[in-house]
Amino acid sequence: MGALDAKAFQSVCRERYSNDDADVKAAMLCSEWEKHLGDPNWHPFKVVMVDDKEVEMLREDDEKLVFLKEQWGEVIYKTVTSALLELNEYNSSGRYVVPELWNFKEDKKASLSEVIDYLLQKWRTSKWRRT
């Protein structure tokens, strides 16, 4: 959780640059924002009260995020903010990527029962192949 999607950076850079330059620029941009995400001094969140509970939300007026949206557009902005929110939810103290089991078909975090079903299905098919 909290990893940046390099494909989003590549697609936006391919629209702006030639193919050779696009891949290099996308890698540099993605690397730059990974550094920003890992910086513990950058905290673009505000605390608001929702139903008598404190909830952290992104500040819309954060300089880095405003610049990102203006310079690179909505796609990269959403990629960075979703990674930032995931980092804050799963590992706010360390701000490093946390591995998570993922259901790609439904594009959501996999539940334990989904993981067990998947492993049993793979085990059964491999068992039939061996005999």
mmCIF file with all atom_site columns, C-alpha atoms in Angstrom:
data_model
loop_
_atom_site.group_PDB
_atom_site.id
_atom_site.type_symbol
_atom_site.label_atom_id
_atom_site.label_alt_id
_atom_site.label_comp_id
_atom_site.label_asym_id
_atom_site.label_entity_id
_atom_site.label_seq_id
_atom_site.pdbx_PDB_ins_code
_atom_site.Cartn_x
_atom_site.Cartn_y
_atom_site.Cartn_z
_atom_site.occupancy
_atom_site.B_iso_or_equiv
_atom_site.pdbx_formal_charge
_atom_site.auth_seq_id
_atom_site.auth_comp_id
_atom_site.auth_asym_id
_atom_site.auth_atom_id
_atom_site.pdbx_PDB_model_num
ATOM 1   C CA . MET A 1 1   ? 0.000   0.000   0.000   1.00 0.00 ? 1   MET A CA 1
ATOM 2   C CA . GLY A 1 2   ? 1.272   3.441   -0.831  1.00 0.00 ? 2   GLY A CA 1
ATOM 3   C CA . ALA A 1 3   ? 3.215   2.615   -3.983  1.00 0.00 ? 3   ALA A CA 1
ATOM 4   C CA . LEU A 1 4   ? 2.972   4.960   -6.944  1.00 0.00 ? 4   LEU A CA 1
ATOM 5   C CA . ASP A 1 5   ? 1.567   3.616   -10.202 1.00 0.00 ? 5   ASP A CA 1
ATOM 6   C CA . ALA A 1 6   ? 4.331   4.181   -12.757 1.00 0.00 ? 6   ALA A CA 1
ATOM 7   C CA . LYS A 1 7   ? 1.897   3.524   -15.627 1.00 0.00 ? 7   LYS A CA 1
ATOM 8   C CA . ALA A 1 8   ? 0.029   6.750   -14.855 1.00 0.00 ? 8   ALA A CA 1
ATOM 9   C CA . PHE A 1 9   ? 3.258   8.727   -15.083 1.00 0.00 ? 9   PHE A CA 1
ATOM 10  C CA . GLN A 1 10  ? 4.182   6.995   -18.349 1.00 0.00 ? 10  GLN A CA 1
ATOM 11  C CA . SER A 1 11  ? 0.826   7.660   -19.996 1.00 0.00 ? 11  SER A CA 1
ATOM 12  C CA . VAL A 1 12  ? 0.901   11.374  -19.141 1.00 0.00 ? 12  VAL A CA 1
ATOM 13  C CA . CYS A 1 13  ? 4.531   11.753  -20.212 1.00 0.00 ? 13  CYS A CA 1
ATOM 14  C CA . ARG A 1 14  ? 3.867   9.973   -23.514 1.00 0.00 ? 14  ARG A CA 1
ATOM 15  C CA . GLU A 1 15  ? 1.220   12.587  -24.292 1.00 0.00 ? 15  GLU A CA 1
ATOM 16  C CA . ARG A 1 16  ? 3.741   15.412  -23.748 1.00 0.00 ? 16  ARG A CA 1
ATOM 17  C CA . TYR A 1 17  ? 7.078   14.000  -24.956 1.00 0.00 ? 17  TYR A CA 1
ATOM 18  C CA . SER A 1 18  ? 8.484   11.698  -27.618 1.00 0.00 ? 18  SER A CA 1
ATOM 19  C CA . ASN A 1 19  ? 8.679   7.986   -26.762 1.00 0.00 ? 19  ASN A CA 1
ATOM 20  C CA . ASP A 1 20  ? 12.371  8.055   -25.844 1.00 0.00 ? 20  ASP A CA 1
ATOM 21  C CA . ASP A 1 21  ? 12.064  11.119  -23.642 1.00 0.00 ? 21  ASP A CA 1
ATOM 22  C CA . ALA A 1 22  ? 8.737   10.045  -22.144 1.00 0.00 ? 22  ALA A CA 1
ATOM 23  C CA . ASP A 1 23  ? 10.035  6.939   -20.391 1.00 0.00 ? 23  ASP A CA 1
ATOM 24  C CA . VAL A 1 24  ? 12.989  8.793   -18.883 1.00 0.00 ? 24  VAL A CA 1
ATOM 25  C CA . LYS A 1 25  ? 10.861  11.749  -17.802 1.00 0.00 ? 25  LYS A CA 1
ATOM 26  C CA . ALA A 1 26  ? 8.214   9.431   -16.304 1.00 0.00 ? 26  ALA A CA 1
ATOM 27  C CA . ALA A 1 27  ? 10.834  7.530   -14.307 1.00 0.00 ? 27  ALA A CA 1
ATOM 28  C CA . MET A 1 28  ? 12.376  10.758  -13.035 1.00 0.00 ? 28  MET A CA 1
ATOM 29  C CA . LEU A 1 29  ? 8.994   12.238  -12.113 1.00 0.00 ? 29  LEU A CA 1
ATOM 30  C CA . CYS A 1 30  ? 7.853   9.055   -10.375 1.00 0.00 ? 30  CYS A CA 1
ATOM 31  C CA . SER A 1 31  ? 11.123  8.877   -8.446  1.00 0.00 ? 31  SER A CA 1
ATOM 32  C CA . GLU A 1 32  ? 10.816  12.525  -7.423  1.00 0.00 ? 32  GLU A CA 1
ATOM 33  C CA . TRP A 1 33  ? 7.316   11.988  -6.038  1.00 0.00 ? 33  TRP A CA 1
ATOM 34  C CA . GLU A 1 34  ? 8.358   8.807   -4.249  1.00 0.00 ? 34  GLU A CA 1
ATOM 35  C CA . LYS A 1 35  ? 10.915  10.950  -2.412  1.00 0.00 ? 35  LYS A CA 1
ATOM 36  C CA . HIS A 1 36  ? 8.218   13.497  -1.554  1.00 0.00 ? 36  HIS A CA 1
ATOM 37  C CA . LEU A 1 37  ? 5.926   10.745  -0.258  1.00 0.00 ? 37  LEU A CA 1
ATOM 38  C CA . GLY A 1 38  ? 8.675   9.349   1.935   1.00 0.00 ? 38  GLY A CA 1
ATOM 39  C CA . ASP A 1 39  ? 9.562   12.739  3.430   1.00 0.00 ? 39  ASP A CA 1
ATOM 40  C CA . PRO A 1 40  ? 8.316   12.722  7.049   1.00 0.00 ? 40  PRO A CA 1
ATOM 41  C CA . ASN A 1 41  ? 8.523   16.530  7.210   1.00 0.00 ? 41  ASN A CA 1
ATOM 42  C CA . TRP A 1 42  ? 5.856   16.921  4.512   1.00 0.00 ? 42  TRP A CA 1
ATOM 43  C CA . HIS A 1 43  ? 2.429   16.481  6.078   1.00 0.00 ? 43  HIS A CA 1
ATOM 44  C CA . PRO A 1 44  ? -0.319  17.780  3.733   1.00 0.00 ? 44  PRO A CA 1
ATOM 45  C CA . PHE A 1 45  ? -3.143  16.753  6.032   1.00 0.00 ? 45  PHE A CA 1
ATOM 46  C CA . LYS A 1 46  ? -5.617  18.602  8.175   1.00 0.00 ? 46  LYS A CA 1
ATOM 47  C CA . VAL A 1 47  ? -7.657  17.200  11.053  1.00 0.00 ? 47  VAL A CA 1
ATOM 48  C CA . VAL A 1 48  ? -11.415 17.745  10.921  1.00 0.00 ? 48  VAL A CA 1
ATOM 49  C CA . MET A 1 49  ? -14.209 16.544  13.170  1.00 0.00 ? 49  MET A CA 1
ATOM 50  C CA . VAL A 1 50  ? -16.724 14.170  11.551  1.00 0.00 ? 50  VAL A CA 1
ATOM 51  C CA . ASP A 1 51  ? -19.426 12.688  13.776  1.00 0.00 ? 51  ASP A CA 1
ATOM 52  C CA . ASP A 1 52  ? -17.421 13.516  16.909  1.00 0.00 ? 52  ASP A CA 1
ATOM 53  C CA . LYS A 1 53  ? -14.334 11.736  15.513  1.00 0.00 ? 53  LYS A CA 1
ATOM 54  C CA . GLU A 1 54  ? -11.105 13.279  14.324  1.00 0.00 ? 54  GLU A CA 1
ATOM 55  C CA . VAL A 1 55  ? -10.418 12.454  10.674  1.00 0.00 ? 55  VAL A CA 1
ATOM 56  C CA . GLU A 1 56  ? -7.322  13.378  8.674   1.00 0.00 ? 56  GLU A CA 1
ATOM 57  C CA . MET A 1 57  ? -8.011  14.777  5.217   1.00 0.00 ? 57  MET A CA 1
ATOM 58  C CA . LEU A 1 58  ? -5.754  16.177  2.501   1.00 0.00 ? 58  LEU A CA 1
ATOM 59  C CA . ARG A 1 59  ? -5.274  19.924  2.508   1.00 0.00 ? 59  ARG A CA 1
ATOM 60  C CA . GLU A 1 60  ? -6.423  21.307  -0.829  1.00 0.00 ? 60  GLU A CA 1
ATOM 61  C CA . ASP A 1 61  ? -4.101  24.310  -0.488  1.00 0.00 ? 61  ASP A CA 1
ATOM 62  C CA . ASP A 1 62  ? -0.853  22.356  -0.047  1.00 0.00 ? 62  ASP A CA 1
ATOM 63  C CA . GLU A 1 63  ? 1.801   23.939  -2.288  1.00 0.00 ? 63  GLU A CA 1
ATOM 64  C CA . LYS A 1 64  ? 3.276   20.697  -3.623  1.00 0.00 ? 64  LYS A CA 1
ATOM 65  C CA . LEU A 1 65  ? -0.096  19.172  -4.437  1.00 0.00 ? 65  LEU A CA 1
ATOM 66  C CA . VAL A 1 66  ? -1.394  22.358  -6.069  1.00 0.00 ? 66  VAL A CA 1
ATOM 67  C CA . PHE A 1 67  ? 1.762   22.570  -8.201  1.00 0.00 ? 67  PHE A CA 1
ATOM 68  C CA . LEU A 1 68  ? 1.467   18.887  -9.120  1.00 0.00 ? 68  LEU A CA 1
ATOM 69  C CA . LYS A 1 69  ? -2.131  19.276  -10.257 1.00 0.00 ? 69  LYS A CA 1
ATOM 70  C CA . GLU A 1 70  ? -1.430  22.426  -12.266 1.00 0.00 ? 70  GLU A CA 1
ATOM 71  C CA . GLN A 1 71  ? 1.767   21.120  -13.851 1.00 0.00 ? 71  GLN A CA 1
ATOM 72  C CA . TRP A 1 72  ? 0.890   17.471  -14.551 1.00 0.00 ? 72  TRP A CA 1
ATOM 73  C CA . GLY A 1 73  ? -2.884  17.198  -14.443 1.00 0.00 ? 73  GLY A CA 1
ATOM 74  C CA . GLU A 1 74  ? -5.569  15.225  -12.699 1.00 0.00 ? 74  GLU A CA 1
ATOM 75  C CA . VAL A 1 75  ? -4.306  11.686  -13.466 1.00 0.00 ? 75  VAL A CA 1
ATOM 76  C CA . ILE A 1 76  ? -0.945  12.061  -11.736 1.00 0.00 ? 76  ILE A CA 1
ATOM 77  C CA . TYR A 1 77  ? -2.522  14.137  -8.967  1.00 0.00 ? 77  TYR A CA 1
ATOM 78  C CA . LYS A 1 78  ? -4.973  11.318  -8.184  1.00 0.00 ? 78  LYS A CA 1
ATOM 79  C CA . THR A 1 79  ? -2.186  8.735   -8.312  1.00 0.00 ? 79  THR A CA 1
ATOM 80  C CA . VAL A 1 80  ? -0.044  10.674  -5.839  1.00 0.00 ? 80  VAL A CA 1
ATOM 81  C CA . THR A 1 81  ? -2.892  11.565  -3.488  1.00 0.00 ? 81  THR A CA 1
ATOM 82  C CA . SER A 1 82  ? -4.209  8.007   -3.361  1.00 0.00 ? 82  SER A CA 1
ATOM 83  C CA . ALA A 1 83  ? -0.707  6.720   -2.546  1.00 0.00 ? 83  ALA A CA 1
ATOM 84  C CA . LEU A 1 84  ? -0.352  9.427   0.091   1.00 0.00 ? 84  LEU A CA 1
ATOM 85  C CA . LEU A 1 85  ? -3.686  8.521   1.691   1.00 0.00 ? 85  LEU A CA 1
ATOM 86  C CA . GLU A 1 86  ? -2.763  4.828   1.694   1.00 0.00 ? 86  GLU A CA 1
ATOM 87  C CA . LEU A 1 87  ? 0.586   5.586   3.329   1.00 0.00 ? 87  LEU A CA 1
ATOM 88  C CA . ASN A 1 88  ? -1.086  7.714   5.944   1.00 0.00 ? 88  ASN A CA 1
ATOM 89  C CA . GLU A 1 89  ? -3.688  5.045   6.677   1.00 0.00 ? 89  GLU A CA 1
ATOM 90  C CA . TYR A 1 90  ? -1.401  2.020   6.823   1.00 0.00 ? 90  TYR A CA 1
ATOM 91  C CA . ASN A 1 91  ? 1.927   3.449   7.951   1.00 0.00 ? 91  ASN A CA 1
ATOM 92  C CA . SER A 1 92  ? 1.814   7.110   8.881   1.00 0.00 ? 92  SER A CA 1
ATOM 93  C CA . SER A 1 93  ? 4.804   6.998   11.211  1.00 0.00 ? 93  SER A CA 1
ATOM 94  C CA . GLY A 1 94  ? 7.311   5.444   8.805   1.00 0.00 ? 94  GLY A CA 1
ATOM 95  C CA . ARG A 1 95  ? 5.918   6.528   5.431   1.00 0.00 ? 95  ARG A CA 1
ATOM 96  C CA . TYR A 1 96  ? 7.244   3.543   3.512   1.00 0.00 ? 96  TYR A CA 1
ATOM 97  C CA . VAL A 1 97  ? 5.391   1.166   1.207   1.00 0.00 ? 97  VAL A CA 1
ATOM 98  C CA . VAL A 1 98  ? 3.645   -1.735  2.933   1.00 0.00 ? 98  VAL A CA 1
ATOM 99  C CA . PRO A 1 99  ? 2.952   -4.956  0.995   1.00 0.00 ? 99  PRO A CA 1
ATOM 100 C CA . GLU A 1 100 ? -0.725  -5.877  0.865   1.00 0.00 ? 100 GLU A CA 1
ATOM 101 C CA . LEU A 1 101 ? -2.665  -8.764  -0.650  1.00 0.00 ? 101 LEU A CA 1
ATOM 102 C CA . TRP A 1 102 ? -4.752  -7.366  -3.493  1.00 0.00 ? 102 TRP A CA 1
ATOM 103 C CA . ASN A 1 103 ? -7.734  -8.590  -5.509  1.00 0.00 ? 103 ASN A CA 1
ATOM 104 C CA . PHE A 1 104 ? -6.972  -7.233  -8.990  1.00 0.00 ? 104 PHE A CA 1
ATOM 105 C CA . LYS A 1 105 ? -10.228 -8.456  -10.505 1.00 0.00 ? 105 LYS A CA 1
ATOM 106 C CA . GLU A 1 106 ? -12.300 -6.332  -8.116  1.00 0.00 ? 106 GLU A CA 1
ATOM 107 C CA . ASP A 1 107 ? -9.577  -3.693  -7.549  1.00 0.00 ? 107 ASP A CA 1
ATOM 108 C CA . LYS A 1 108 ? -9.716  -3.873  -3.777  1.00 0.00 ? 108 LYS A CA 1
ATOM 109 C CA . LYS A 1 109 ? -7.828  -5.248  -0.799  1.00 0.00 ? 109 LYS A CA 1
ATOM 110 C CA . ALA A 1 110 ? -8.208  -9.038  -0.666  1.00 0.00 ? 110 ALA A CA 1
ATOM 111 C CA . SER A 1 111 ? -9.916  -10.539 2.352   1.00 0.00 ? 111 SER A CA 1
ATOM 112 C CA . LEU A 1 112 ? -8.437  -13.520 4.119   1.00 0.00 ? 112 LEU A CA 1
ATOM 113 C CA . SER A 1 113 ? -11.155 -15.821 2.795   1.00 0.00 ? 113 SER A CA 1
ATOM 114 C CA . GLU A 1 114 ? -10.444 -14.685 -0.794  1.00 0.00 ? 114 GLU A CA 1
ATOM 115 C CA . VAL A 1 115 ? -6.753  -15.453 -0.319  1.00 0.00 ? 115 VAL A CA 1
ATOM 116 C CA . ILE A 1 116 ? -7.476  -18.902 1.114   1.00 0.00 ? 116 ILE A CA 1
ATOM 117 C CA . ASP A 1 117 ? -9.920  -19.707 -1.713  1.00 0.00 ? 117 ASP A CA 1
ATOM 118 C CA . TYR A 1 118 ? -7.369  -18.607 -4.291  1.00 0.00 ? 118 TYR A CA 1
ATOM 119 C CA . LEU A 1 119 ? -4.566  -20.677 -2.740  1.00 0.00 ? 119 LEU A CA 1
ATOM 120 C CA . LEU A 1 120 ? -6.764  -23.768 -2.470  1.00 0.00 ? 120 LEU A CA 1
ATOM 121 C CA . GLN A 1 121 ? -7.822  -23.400 -6.097  1.00 0.00 ? 121 GLN A CA 1
ATOM 122 C CA . LYS A 1 122 ? -4.176  -23.115 -7.231  1.00 0.00 ? 122 LYS A CA 1
ATOM 123 C CA . TRP A 1 123 ? -3.177  -26.057 -5.060  1.00 0.00 ? 123 TRP A CA 1
ATOM 124 C CA . ARG A 1 124 ? -5.949  -28.261 -6.466  1.00 0.00 ? 124 ARG A CA 1
ATOM 125 C CA . THR A 1 125 ? -5.059  -27.467 -10.092 1.00 0.00 ? 125 THR A CA 1
ATOM 126 C CA . SER A 1 126 ? -1.368  -28.121 -9.484  1.00 0.00 ? 126 SER A CA 1
ATOM 127 C CA . LYS A 1 127 ? -2.213  -31.401 -7.717  1.00 0.00 ? 127 LYS A CA 1
ATOM 128 C CA . TRP A 1 128 ? -4.194  -32.624 -10.733 1.00 0.00 ? 128 TRP A CA 1
ATOM 129 C CA . ARG A 1 129 ? -1.340  -31.767 -13.102 1.00 0.00 ? 129 ARG A CA 1
ATOM 130 C CA . ARG A 1 130 ? 1.195   -33.841 -11.170 1.00 0.00 ? 130 ARG A CA 1
ATOM 131 C CA . THR A 1 131 ? -0.777  -37.085 -11.273 1.00 0.00 ? 131 THR A CA 1
#
